[in-house]
mmCIF file of C-alpha atoms and ligand atoms in Angstrom:
data_model
loop_
_atom_site.group_PDB
_atom_site.id
_atom_site.type_symbol
_atom_site.label_atom_id
_atom_site.label_comp_id
_atom_site.label_asym_id
_atom_site.label_seq_id
_atom_site.Cartn_x
_atom_site.Cartn_y
_atom_site.Cartn_z
ATOM 1 C CA MET A 1 40.254 78.075 136.205
ATOM 2 C CA GLU A 2 37.578 80.306 135.328
ATOM 3 C CA GLN A 3 37.806 82.552 132.320
ATOM 4 C CA LEU A 4 36.314 86.077 131.735
ATOM 5 C CA ASN A 5 36.023 86.621 127.584
ATOM 6 C CA THR A 6 34.855 90.354 127.629
ATOM 7 C CA THR A 7 33.626 92.226 125.673
ATOM 8 C CA GLU A 8 34.025 95.737 126.150
ATOM 9 C CA THR A 9 32.482 98.685 124.068
ATOM 10 C CA ASN A 10 35.564 100.913 123.608
ATOM 11 C CA THR A 11 35.681 102.248 119.652
ATOM 12 C CA LYS A 12 39.179 100.647 118.766
ATOM 13 C CA SER A 13 40.623 103.036 116.081
ATOM 14 C CA ASP A 14 43.801 102.825 114.339
ATOM 15 C CA ILE A 15 44.247 106.443 114.340
ATOM 16 C CA LYS A 16 46.640 106.423 116.822
ATOM 17 C CA LYS A 17 46.402 109.343 119.576
ATOM 18 C CA LYS A 18 49.264 108.882 122.715
ATOM 19 C CA SER A 19 48.266 107.549 125.653
ATOM 20 C CA ILE A 20 47.911 110.367 128.887
ATOM 21 C CA TYR A 21 48.466 107.954 130.982
ATOM 22 C CA SER A 22 52.385 108.403 129.145
ATOM 23 C CA LEU A 23 52.800 112.007 130.255
ATOM 24 C CA GLU A 24 54.740 113.008 133.679
ATOM 25 C CA LEU A 25 52.269 115.619 135.873
ATOM 26 C CA HIS A 26 55.362 118.222 134.371
ATOM 27 C CA GLU A 27 54.549 117.856 131.214
ATOM 28 C CA LEU A 28 50.889 117.609 131.601
ATOM 29 C CA LYS A 29 51.563 121.049 133.205
ATOM 30 C CA ASN A 30 53.772 121.885 129.854
ATOM 31 C CA TRP A 31 51.156 120.986 127.776
ATOM 32 C CA LEU A 32 48.371 123.003 129.341
ATOM 33 C CA SER A 33 50.169 125.864 129.783
ATOM 34 C CA GLU A 34 51.467 125.151 125.570
ATOM 35 C CA ASN A 35 47.477 124.999 124.618
ATOM 36 C CA GLU A 36 46.623 128.476 126.606
ATOM 37 C CA GLU A 37 44.635 126.026 129.721
ATOM 38 C CA LYS A 38 46.191 127.040 132.983
ATOM 39 C CA PRO A 39 49.275 124.484 134.163
ATOM 40 C CA PHE A 40 47.214 123.522 137.651
ATOM 41 C CA ARG A 41 44.923 121.766 135.591
ATOM 42 C CA ALA A 42 47.093 119.191 135.693
ATOM 43 C CA GLU A 43 46.639 118.176 139.170
ATOM 44 C CA GLN A 44 43.204 117.871 139.164
ATOM 45 C CA ILE A 45 43.202 116.536 135.828
ATOM 46 C CA PHE A 46 46.170 113.233 137.723
ATOM 47 C CA ASP A 47 43.382 113.415 140.300
ATOM 48 C CA TRP A 48 40.608 111.632 137.893
ATOM 49 C CA LEU A 49 42.653 109.422 136.329
ATOM 50 C CA TYR A 50 44.706 108.058 138.972
ATOM 51 C CA LYS A 51 43.041 109.202 142.283
ATOM 52 C CA LYS A 52 39.293 108.049 140.990
ATOM 53 C CA ARG A 53 40.356 106.234 138.062
ATOM 54 C CA ILE A 54 38.045 107.273 135.378
ATOM 55 C CA THR A 55 37.464 105.235 132.079
ATOM 56 C CA ALA A 56 35.280 109.141 129.914
ATOM 57 C CA PHE A 57 37.409 112.343 129.710
ATOM 58 C CA GLU A 58 33.664 113.639 129.970
ATOM 59 C CA ASP A 59 33.348 112.198 133.486
ATOM 60 C CA MET A 60 35.610 114.664 135.322
ATOM 61 C CA SER A 61 33.425 116.840 135.945
ATOM 62 C CA ASN A 62 35.073 119.777 137.852
ATOM 63 C CA VAL A 63 37.138 120.119 134.458
ATOM 64 C CA ALA A 64 35.294 122.973 131.667
ATOM 65 C CA LYS A 65 34.458 121.235 128.667
ATOM 66 C CA SER A 66 36.302 123.242 126.284
ATOM 67 C CA LEU A 67 39.244 121.282 128.437
ATOM 68 C CA ARG A 68 37.591 117.868 128.146
ATOM 69 C CA ASP A 69 37.267 118.378 124.523
ATOM 70 C CA LYS A 70 40.720 119.553 124.365
ATOM 71 C CA LEU A 71 41.890 116.543 125.981
ATOM 72 C CA ASP A 72 39.957 113.869 123.864
ATOM 73 C CA GLU A 73 40.697 115.508 120.869
ATOM 74 C CA HIS A 74 44.525 115.619 122.009
ATOM 75 C CA PHE A 75 44.814 112.173 123.957
ATOM 76 C CA GLN A 76 43.163 108.093 124.466
ATOM 77 C CA LEU A 77 42.367 106.826 127.848
ATOM 78 C CA THR A 78 41.531 103.885 126.899
ATOM 79 C CA THR A 79 44.971 101.945 125.180
ATOM 80 C CA LEU A 80 43.933 98.742 126.580
ATOM 81 C CA ASN A 81 40.785 96.228 126.141
ATOM 82 C CA THR A 82 40.341 93.664 127.833
ATOM 83 C CA ALA A 83 40.212 91.039 125.852
ATOM 84 C CA ILE A 84 40.605 87.739 127.948
ATOM 85 C CA GLN A 85 40.838 87.470 132.395
ATOM 86 C CA GLN A 86 41.501 84.574 134.003
ATOM 87 C CA THR A 87 41.468 83.523 137.144
ATOM 88 C CA SER A 88 44.226 80.609 138.709
ATOM 89 C CA ALA A 89 43.158 78.487 141.572
ATOM 90 C CA ASP A 90 45.433 80.637 143.367
ATOM 91 C CA GLY A 91 44.057 83.446 143.320
ATOM 92 C CA THR A 92 46.459 85.134 140.234
ATOM 93 C CA ILE A 93 44.578 86.655 137.505
ATOM 94 C CA LYS A 94 46.310 86.967 134.156
ATOM 95 C CA PHE A 95 45.149 89.799 131.465
ATOM 96 C CA LEU A 96 44.947 90.229 128.022
ATOM 97 C CA PHE A 97 44.738 93.466 127.026
ATOM 98 C CA GLU A 98 43.573 93.726 123.793
ATOM 99 C CA LEU A 99 45.814 97.058 122.146
ATOM 100 C CA HIS A 100 44.762 99.837 119.760
ATOM 101 C CA ASP A 101 46.696 98.097 116.950
ATOM 102 C CA GLY A 102 45.345 95.028 117.512
ATOM 103 C CA TYR A 103 48.577 93.191 119.635
ATOM 104 C CA SER A 104 47.926 92.312 122.600
ATOM 105 C CA ILE A 105 49.700 91.679 125.883
ATOM 106 C CA GLU A 106 49.329 90.063 129.147
ATOM 107 C CA THR A 107 49.582 91.837 131.930
ATOM 108 C CA VAL A 108 49.394 89.119 135.950
ATOM 109 C CA LEU A 109 48.241 89.699 139.355
ATOM 110 C CA MET A 110 49.363 88.248 141.961
ATOM 111 C CA ARG A 111 48.042 87.528 144.951
ATOM 112 C CA HIS A 112 51.061 87.577 147.935
ATOM 113 C CA ASP A 113 50.209 87.371 152.187
ATOM 114 C CA TYR A 114 52.155 90.619 151.714
ATOM 115 C CA GLY A 115 49.681 92.015 148.790
ATOM 116 C CA ASN A 116 48.722 92.244 145.669
ATOM 117 C CA SER A 117 52.000 92.466 143.141
ATOM 118 C CA VAL A 118 51.153 93.520 139.234
ATOM 119 C CA CYS A 119 53.348 92.503 136.814
ATOM 120 C CA VAL A 120 53.453 94.384 133.488
ATOM 121 C CA THR A 121 54.646 93.777 130.091
ATOM 122 C CA THR A 122 56.709 96.437 128.421
ATOM 123 C CA GLN A 123 57.233 95.415 124.806
ATOM 124 C CA VAL A 124 55.388 93.369 121.902
ATOM 125 C CA GLY A 125 57.088 90.274 121.889
ATOM 126 C CA CYS A 126 61.075 90.925 122.864
ATOM 127 C CA ARG A 127 64.603 90.202 120.760
ATOM 128 C CA ILE A 128 66.408 89.321 123.523
ATOM 129 C CA GLY A 129 66.139 85.104 122.215
ATOM 130 C CA CYS A 130 66.988 84.119 126.115
ATOM 131 C CA THR A 131 66.689 79.956 125.096
ATOM 132 C CA PHE A 132 64.159 79.270 128.036
ATOM 133 C CA CYS A 133 61.798 81.364 127.605
ATOM 134 C CA ALA A 134 58.068 82.062 125.584
ATOM 135 C CA SER A 135 58.145 85.671 125.595
ATOM 136 C CA THR A 136 60.906 86.141 122.707
ATOM 137 C CA LEU A 137 59.778 83.308 120.162
ATOM 138 C CA GLY A 138 58.156 85.680 117.819
ATOM 139 C CA GLY A 139 60.973 88.566 117.984
ATOM 140 C CA LEU A 140 60.292 91.833 119.166
ATOM 141 C CA LYS A 141 56.732 93.940 116.930
ATOM 142 C CA ARG A 142 57.217 97.200 118.808
ATOM 143 C CA HIS A 143 57.774 98.763 122.054
ATOM 144 C CA LEU A 144 55.084 99.986 124.184
ATOM 145 C CA GLU A 145 54.657 103.526 124.910
ATOM 146 C CA ALA A 146 54.530 104.662 128.475
ATOM 147 C CA GLY A 147 51.166 105.244 128.873
ATOM 148 C CA GLU A 148 50.525 101.778 127.852
ATOM 149 C CA ILE A 149 52.121 100.431 130.558
ATOM 150 C CA VAL A 150 50.919 102.748 132.628
ATOM 151 C CA ALA A 151 47.430 101.715 132.013
ATOM 152 C CA GLN A 152 47.908 98.108 133.011
ATOM 153 C CA VAL A 153 48.573 99.320 136.434
ATOM 154 C CA VAL A 154 45.810 101.498 136.014
ATOM 155 C CA LYS A 155 43.405 98.613 134.820
ATOM 156 C CA VAL A 156 44.179 96.124 137.910
ATOM 157 C CA GLN A 157 43.450 98.202 139.852
ATOM 158 C CA GLN A 158 39.951 98.905 138.353
ATOM 159 C CA VAL A 159 39.362 95.505 139.085
ATOM 160 C CA LEU A 160 40.583 95.664 142.321
ATOM 161 C CA ASP A 161 38.799 98.874 142.757
ATOM 162 C CA GLU A 162 35.226 96.467 142.663
ATOM 163 C CA THR A 163 36.476 94.470 146.226
ATOM 164 C CA ASP A 164 38.050 97.706 147.277
ATOM 165 C CA GLU A 165 41.849 95.938 147.586
ATOM 166 C CA ARG A 166 44.623 97.918 145.916
ATOM 167 C CA VAL A 167 48.040 97.648 144.281
ATOM 168 C CA ASP A 168 50.426 97.396 146.646
ATOM 169 C CA SER A 169 53.670 96.148 144.248
ATOM 170 C CA VAL A 170 54.714 96.584 141.371
ATOM 171 C CA VAL A 171 57.347 94.059 139.040
ATOM 172 C CA ILE A 172 58.376 94.823 135.836
ATOM 173 C CA MET A 173 58.699 91.205 135.163
ATOM 174 C CA GLY A 174 56.226 90.378 131.642
ATOM 175 C CA ILE A 175 56.733 90.495 127.658
ATOM 176 C CA GLY A 176 60.116 91.827 126.787
ATOM 177 C CA GLU A 177 63.097 93.507 128.379
ATOM 178 C CA PRO A 178 62.659 96.757 129.985
ATOM 179 C CA PHE A 179 66.313 98.155 128.922
ATOM 180 C CA ASP A 180 65.536 97.744 125.625
ATOM 181 C CA ASN A 181 62.595 100.636 126.186
ATOM 182 C CA TYR A 182 64.415 102.405 128.723
ATOM 183 C CA ASP A 183 63.085 105.936 128.636
ATOM 184 C CA ASN A 184 59.003 104.165 128.111
ATOM 185 C CA MET A 185 60.340 102.189 131.439
ATOM 186 C CA MET A 186 61.497 105.445 133.051
ATOM 187 C CA SER A 187 58.431 107.262 131.976
ATOM 188 C CA PHE A 188 56.508 104.712 133.985
ATOM 189 C CA LEU A 189 58.432 104.207 136.520
ATOM 190 C CA LYS A 190 58.145 108.241 137.762
ATOM 191 C CA ILE A 191 54.430 107.935 137.415
ATOM 192 C CA ILE A 192 53.254 105.115 138.847
ATOM 193 C CA ASN A 193 56.033 106.162 141.417
ATOM 194 C CA HIS A 194 54.313 110.086 142.047
ATOM 195 C CA ASP A 195 51.781 110.669 144.750
ATOM 196 C CA LYS A 196 49.437 113.042 142.541
ATOM 197 C CA ALA A 197 49.291 109.296 140.568
ATOM 198 C CA LEU A 198 49.404 105.662 141.865
ATOM 199 C CA ASN A 199 51.618 106.707 144.822
ATOM 200 C CA ILE A 200 53.468 103.070 144.521
ATOM 201 C CA GLY A 201 56.695 103.968 146.512
ATOM 202 C CA ALA A 202 59.989 102.490 145.179
ATOM 203 C CA ARG A 203 60.596 100.350 147.741
ATOM 204 C CA HIS A 204 57.526 98.115 146.063
ATOM 205 C CA ILE A 205 58.925 98.650 142.512
ATOM 206 C CA THR A 206 61.155 95.931 141.147
ATOM 207 C CA VAL A 207 62.789 95.969 137.842
ATOM 208 C CA SER A 208 64.412 93.025 136.007
ATOM 209 C CA THR A 209 66.653 92.933 133.064
ATOM 210 C CA SER A 210 68.430 90.470 131.416
ATOM 211 C CA GLY A 211 71.667 92.394 131.564
ATOM 212 C CA ILE A 212 71.619 95.646 128.904
ATOM 213 C CA VAL A 213 74.966 96.309 130.784
ATOM 214 C CA PRO A 214 75.495 99.801 128.682
ATOM 215 C CA LYS A 215 71.593 100.567 130.310
ATOM 216 C CA ILE A 216 72.612 99.821 134.479
ATOM 217 C CA TYR A 217 74.919 102.375 133.961
ATOM 218 C CA GLN A 218 72.791 104.685 133.215
ATOM 219 C CA PHE A 219 69.918 103.402 135.752
ATOM 220 C CA ALA A 220 72.596 103.685 138.714
ATOM 221 C CA ASP A 221 72.843 106.821 137.684
ATOM 222 C CA GLU A 222 69.424 107.821 138.226
ATOM 223 C CA LYS A 223 69.199 106.580 141.938
ATOM 224 C CA MET A 224 65.616 105.833 142.300
ATOM 225 C CA GLN A 225 65.310 103.602 144.531
ATOM 226 C CA ILE A 226 62.946 100.956 143.411
ATOM 227 C CA ASN A 227 64.429 97.002 144.426
ATOM 228 C CA PHE A 228 66.972 96.233 140.758
ATOM 229 C CA ALA A 229 67.092 92.198 139.575
ATOM 230 C CA ILE A 230 69.250 90.434 136.970
ATOM 231 C CA SER A 231 68.740 87.263 135.000
ATOM 232 C CA LEU A 232 71.510 85.546 135.652
ATOM 233 C CA HIS A 233 70.899 81.959 134.848
ATOM 234 C CA ALA A 234 74.241 80.934 134.772
ATOM 235 C CA PRO A 235 77.914 81.250 137.050
ATOM 236 C CA ASN A 236 80.153 81.427 134.092
ATOM 237 C CA THR A 237 80.251 82.946 130.885
ATOM 238 C CA GLU A 238 80.167 80.377 128.828
ATOM 239 C CA LEU A 239 77.311 78.801 130.464
ATOM 240 C CA ARG A 240 75.369 81.707 130.327
ATOM 241 C CA SER A 241 75.792 82.497 125.979
ATOM 242 C CA ARG A 242 74.475 79.193 125.595
ATOM 243 C CA LEU A 243 71.506 80.003 127.668
ATOM 244 C CA MET A 244 71.190 83.958 126.980
ATOM 245 C CA PRO A 245 72.602 84.848 123.141
ATOM 246 C CA ILE A 246 72.955 88.401 125.106
ATOM 247 C CA ASN A 247 75.877 87.540 126.829
ATOM 248 C CA LYS A 248 78.141 87.295 124.045
ATOM 249 C CA ALA A 249 77.354 91.124 123.405
ATOM 250 C CA TYR A 250 78.171 91.924 127.341
ATOM 251 C CA LYS A 251 79.946 89.256 128.977
ATOM 252 C CA LEU A 252 79.037 88.066 132.222
ATOM 253 C CA ASP A 253 82.797 89.658 133.301
ATOM 254 C CA ASP A 254 81.256 92.982 133.245
ATOM 255 C CA LEU A 255 78.040 92.503 133.451
ATOM 256 C CA MET A 256 79.821 92.180 137.359
ATOM 257 C CA LYS A 257 80.943 95.558 137.088
ATOM 258 C CA ALA A 258 78.032 97.154 136.205
ATOM 259 C CA VAL A 259 76.647 95.245 139.174
ATOM 260 C CA ARG A 260 79.046 96.384 141.264
ATOM 261 C CA TYR A 261 78.943 99.965 139.970
ATOM 262 C CA TYR A 262 75.191 99.864 140.926
ATOM 263 C CA ILE A 263 75.626 98.933 144.343
ATOM 264 C CA ASP A 264 78.342 101.628 144.605
ATOM 265 C CA LYS A 265 76.341 104.253 143.703
ATOM 266 C CA THR A 266 72.838 103.264 144.483
ATOM 267 C CA GLY A 267 73.888 101.737 148.502
ATOM 268 C CA ARG A 268 71.483 99.131 147.207
ATOM 269 C CA ARG A 269 71.281 95.503 146.745
ATOM 270 C CA ILE A 270 71.051 93.315 144.483
ATOM 271 C CA SER A 271 68.745 90.578 143.293
ATOM 272 C CA PHE A 272 70.143 87.713 141.287
ATOM 273 C CA GLU A 273 66.834 85.273 139.421
ATOM 274 C CA TYR A 274 68.684 81.911 138.269
ATOM 275 C CA GLY A 275 66.460 79.408 136.721
ATOM 276 C CA LEU A 276 66.743 76.273 137.205
ATOM 277 C CA PHE A 277 67.121 74.286 134.272
ATOM 278 C CA GLY A 278 66.910 70.098 134.460
ATOM 279 C CA GLY A 279 70.958 68.739 134.178
ATOM 280 C CA VAL A 280 71.772 72.435 132.181
ATOM 281 C CA ASN A 281 72.706 74.623 135.673
ATOM 282 C CA ASP A 282 71.827 72.886 138.486
ATOM 283 C CA SER A 283 74.209 70.888 139.634
ATOM 284 C CA THR A 284 76.184 71.316 143.090
ATOM 285 C CA GLU A 285 79.736 72.693 141.403
ATOM 286 C CA HIS A 286 77.132 74.543 139.821
ATOM 287 C CA ALA A 287 75.652 76.163 142.853
ATOM 288 C CA GLU A 288 79.543 76.096 144.637
ATOM 289 C CA GLU A 289 80.981 78.889 140.880
ATOM 290 C CA LEU A 290 77.389 80.244 141.323
ATOM 291 C CA ALA A 291 78.540 81.173 145.616
ATOM 292 C CA ALA A 292 81.450 82.374 144.210
ATOM 293 C CA LEU A 293 81.009 84.355 141.927
ATOM 294 C CA LEU A 294 78.926 86.463 144.234
ATOM 295 C CA LYS A 295 80.836 85.883 147.365
ATOM 296 C CA ASP A 296 81.312 89.350 147.983
ATOM 297 C CA ILE A 297 78.533 91.352 146.193
ATOM 298 C CA LYS A 298 75.298 92.406 148.361
ATOM 299 C CA CYS A 299 72.465 90.411 146.728
ATOM 300 C CA HIS A 300 69.789 87.891 147.117
ATOM 301 C CA VAL A 301 69.907 85.286 144.979
ATOM 302 C CA ASN A 302 66.021 83.646 143.802
ATOM 303 C CA LEU A 303 66.051 80.863 142.501
ATOM 304 C CA ILE A 304 63.234 79.783 139.360
ATOM 305 C CA PRO A 305 62.492 75.886 139.011
ATOM 306 C CA VAL A 306 61.646 76.738 135.368
ATOM 307 C CA ASN A 307 58.762 76.979 134.181
ATOM 308 C CA TYR A 308 57.274 74.403 130.910
ATOM 309 C CA VAL A 309 57.193 76.391 127.809
ATOM 310 C CA PRO A 310 56.067 73.879 124.555
ATOM 311 C CA GLU A 311 58.398 74.881 122.108
ATOM 312 C CA ARG A 312 61.200 74.359 124.322
ATOM 313 C CA ASP A 313 62.234 71.447 126.298
ATOM 314 C CA TYR A 314 64.071 72.218 128.964
ATOM 315 C CA VAL A 315 63.030 70.139 132.066
ATOM 316 C CA ARG A 316 62.536 70.347 136.104
ATOM 317 C CA THR A 317 64.970 70.246 138.332
ATOM 318 C CA PRO A 318 63.726 67.442 140.782
ATOM 319 C CA ARG A 319 62.362 69.272 143.969
ATOM 320 C CA ASP A 320 65.391 67.355 145.903
ATOM 321 C CA LYS A 321 68.042 68.859 144.324
ATOM 322 C CA ILE A 322 66.589 72.362 144.178
ATOM 323 C CA PHE A 323 67.079 71.895 147.509
ATOM 324 C CA ALA A 324 70.399 70.652 147.313
ATOM 325 C CA PHE A 325 71.340 73.366 145.197
ATOM 326 C CA GLU A 326 69.898 76.260 147.921
ATOM 327 C CA LYS A 327 71.499 74.906 150.668
ATOM 328 C CA THR A 328 74.756 74.969 148.634
ATOM 329 C CA LEU A 329 74.402 78.254 148.333
ATOM 330 C CA LYS A 330 73.220 79.433 152.136
ATOM 331 C CA ASN A 331 76.899 77.127 153.106
ATOM 332 C CA ARG A 332 78.648 79.474 151.632
ATOM 333 C CA GLY A 333 76.625 82.394 153.121
ATOM 334 C CA ILE A 334 74.897 83.461 149.760
ATOM 335 C CA ASN A 335 70.899 84.956 150.640
ATOM 336 C CA VAL A 336 68.842 82.629 148.455
ATOM 337 C CA THR A 337 65.007 82.243 148.308
ATOM 338 C CA ILE A 338 62.858 79.919 145.899
ATOM 339 C CA ARG A 339 60.447 81.354 144.400
ATOM 340 C CA ARG A 340 57.221 80.262 144.657
ATOM 341 C CA GLU A 341 55.872 79.364 141.509
ATOM 342 C CA GLN A 342 51.587 81.300 140.894
ATOM 343 C CA GLY A 343 49.440 80.955 138.271
ATOM 344 C CA SER A 344 50.831 78.103 136.298
ATOM 345 C CA ASP A 345 47.451 76.068 135.417
ATOM 346 C CA ILE A 346 47.248 79.670 133.490
ATOM 347 C CA ASP A 347 50.718 80.031 132.039
ATOM 348 C CA ALA A 348 50.826 82.866 133.691
ATOM 349 C CA ALA A 349 54.199 81.991 135.975
ATOM 350 C CA CYS A 350 57.555 82.946 134.418
ATOM 351 C CA GLY A 351 58.887 83.209 130.869
ATOM 352 C CA GLN A 352 55.564 81.552 130.371
ATOM 353 C CA LEU A 353 53.582 84.843 128.769
ATOM 354 C CA ARG A 354 53.380 85.586 125.165
ATOM 355 C CA ALA A 355 52.713 88.526 122.777
ATOM 356 C CA LYS A 356 49.527 86.750 120.851
ATOM 357 C CA GLU A 357 49.701 88.742 117.614
ATOM 358 C CA ARG A 358 46.845 89.030 116.101
ATOM 359 C CA LYS A 359 43.184 89.391 118.746
ATOM 360 C CA GLU A 360 41.730 86.106 115.979
ATOM 361 C CA GLU A 361 44.940 84.334 117.128
ATOM 362 C CA THR A 362 43.687 84.207 120.968
ATOM 363 C CA ARG A 363 40.432 83.280 120.613
HETATM 364 N N1 SAH B 1 63.644 90.710 130.031
HETATM 365 C C1 SAH B 1 63.868 91.020 131.667
HETATM 366 C C2 SAH B 1 62.018 90.773 132.307
HETATM 367 C C3 SAH B 1 61.665 89.606 131.903
HETATM 368 S S1 SAH B 1 61.532 88.856 133.989
HETATM 369 C C4 SAH B 1 64.131 90.049 132.148
HETATM 370 O O1 SAH B 1 64.709 88.713 131.463
HETATM 371 O O2 SAH B 1 64.752 89.226 133.271
HETATM 372 C C5 SAH B 1 61.159 86.950 133.428
HETATM 373 C C6 SAH B 1 62.335 86.105 134.724
HETATM 374 O O3 SAH B 1 61.922 84.939 133.777
HETATM 375 C C7 SAH B 1 63.509 86.221 133.722
HETATM 376 O O4 SAH B 1 64.386 86.061 135.188
HETATM 377 C C8 SAH B 1 63.149 85.371 132.643
HETATM 378 O O5 SAH B 1 64.520 84.716 132.592
HETATM 379 C C9 SAH B 1 62.450 83.968 133.725
HETATM 380 N N2 SAH B 1 61.894 82.659 132.629
HETATM 381 C C10 SAH B 1 61.487 83.043 131.143
HETATM 382 N N3 SAH B 1 61.359 81.856 130.573
HETATM 383 C C11 SAH B 1 61.407 81.524 131.686
HETATM 384 C C12 SAH B 1 61.095 79.989 132.164
HETATM 385 N N4 SAH B 1 60.334 78.933 131.421
HETATM 386 N N5 SAH B 1 61.394 79.404 133.331
HETATM 387 C C13 SAH B 1 61.761 79.809 134.669
HETATM 388 N N6 SAH B 1 62.011 81.095 134.105
HETATM 389 C C14 SAH B 1 62.143 81.618 133.337
#
């Protein structure tokens, strides 16, 4: 493992201005009009932000100094400081970004055969309380604003620029529950998807939720062509409630109704994440029950061998049992893959990310 402690010189400020990356193109146009500027400047500004990826407003050389100053006065450009950048043996890079208020978040760059994928964080901490997950241990500190989520992708892209590579796909599977920060998540999606911004295709973006049912309906009605995943982890409601307290608020039956609504509305298939927790949800009977639950649903199942979290006492399912579980599903006609583990030597694998509260604690 290789570790890089960077000392960036951006001035940290407690007086927080809105991140310029929080603005969708039409919002920037409105802001310009309201500030006696020409709306078409918005496209130029987007070009500097997302195509040229400048790091200071003053670098926008074809934008009048007066407008650059106005932008600087109202908005923040750099909202994330790279505190730590760690590279795993398999090429995965984990970034620890420090926010303006001293909180830190983690972002992961994964390298697949099909390209570079960034796993973004949507909240500082999480209030969902899944019993196996490290991200929820300290509770929720705050939501990220859209621009703080966008900036994670921009930052990683800036690192990839050094080797002429690009971010090919984005997964919203870092710290936090994206549907608990719904509006900011939607702005984030629209910005990274926009052709004048990062232009990441909808089919190259995946969002995952623990199952906030009313938001699933809302999301279905947006009819975005992005990939949608549900963290399921159990084939029946009793077991799911034990693993994920959110199932007490939104029961499995209601979740499955929302899933059917989503598939009906969008015509898209859905992915289910199913973590295999040794001796808890990984028997042949569980696999059969899961196959029955998903029998007539257009879906794909991702099996995730549990990742070790020191504060939690779940153990990993042995390899042969993982394959047996997969086979039981396959034999019953369910599309299934076992998720390849990445970055586990730098604690960057599923469920291992945690919001570090203060900078001092991370050193
Ligand atoms: N909050 C969203 C996004 C997180 S995605 C959600 O719950 O879907 C991260 C995925 O890793 C989720 O499917 C989560 O349930 C899973 N996960 C959490 N802790 C894990 C662990 N220790 N081992 C394996 N997977 C885990």
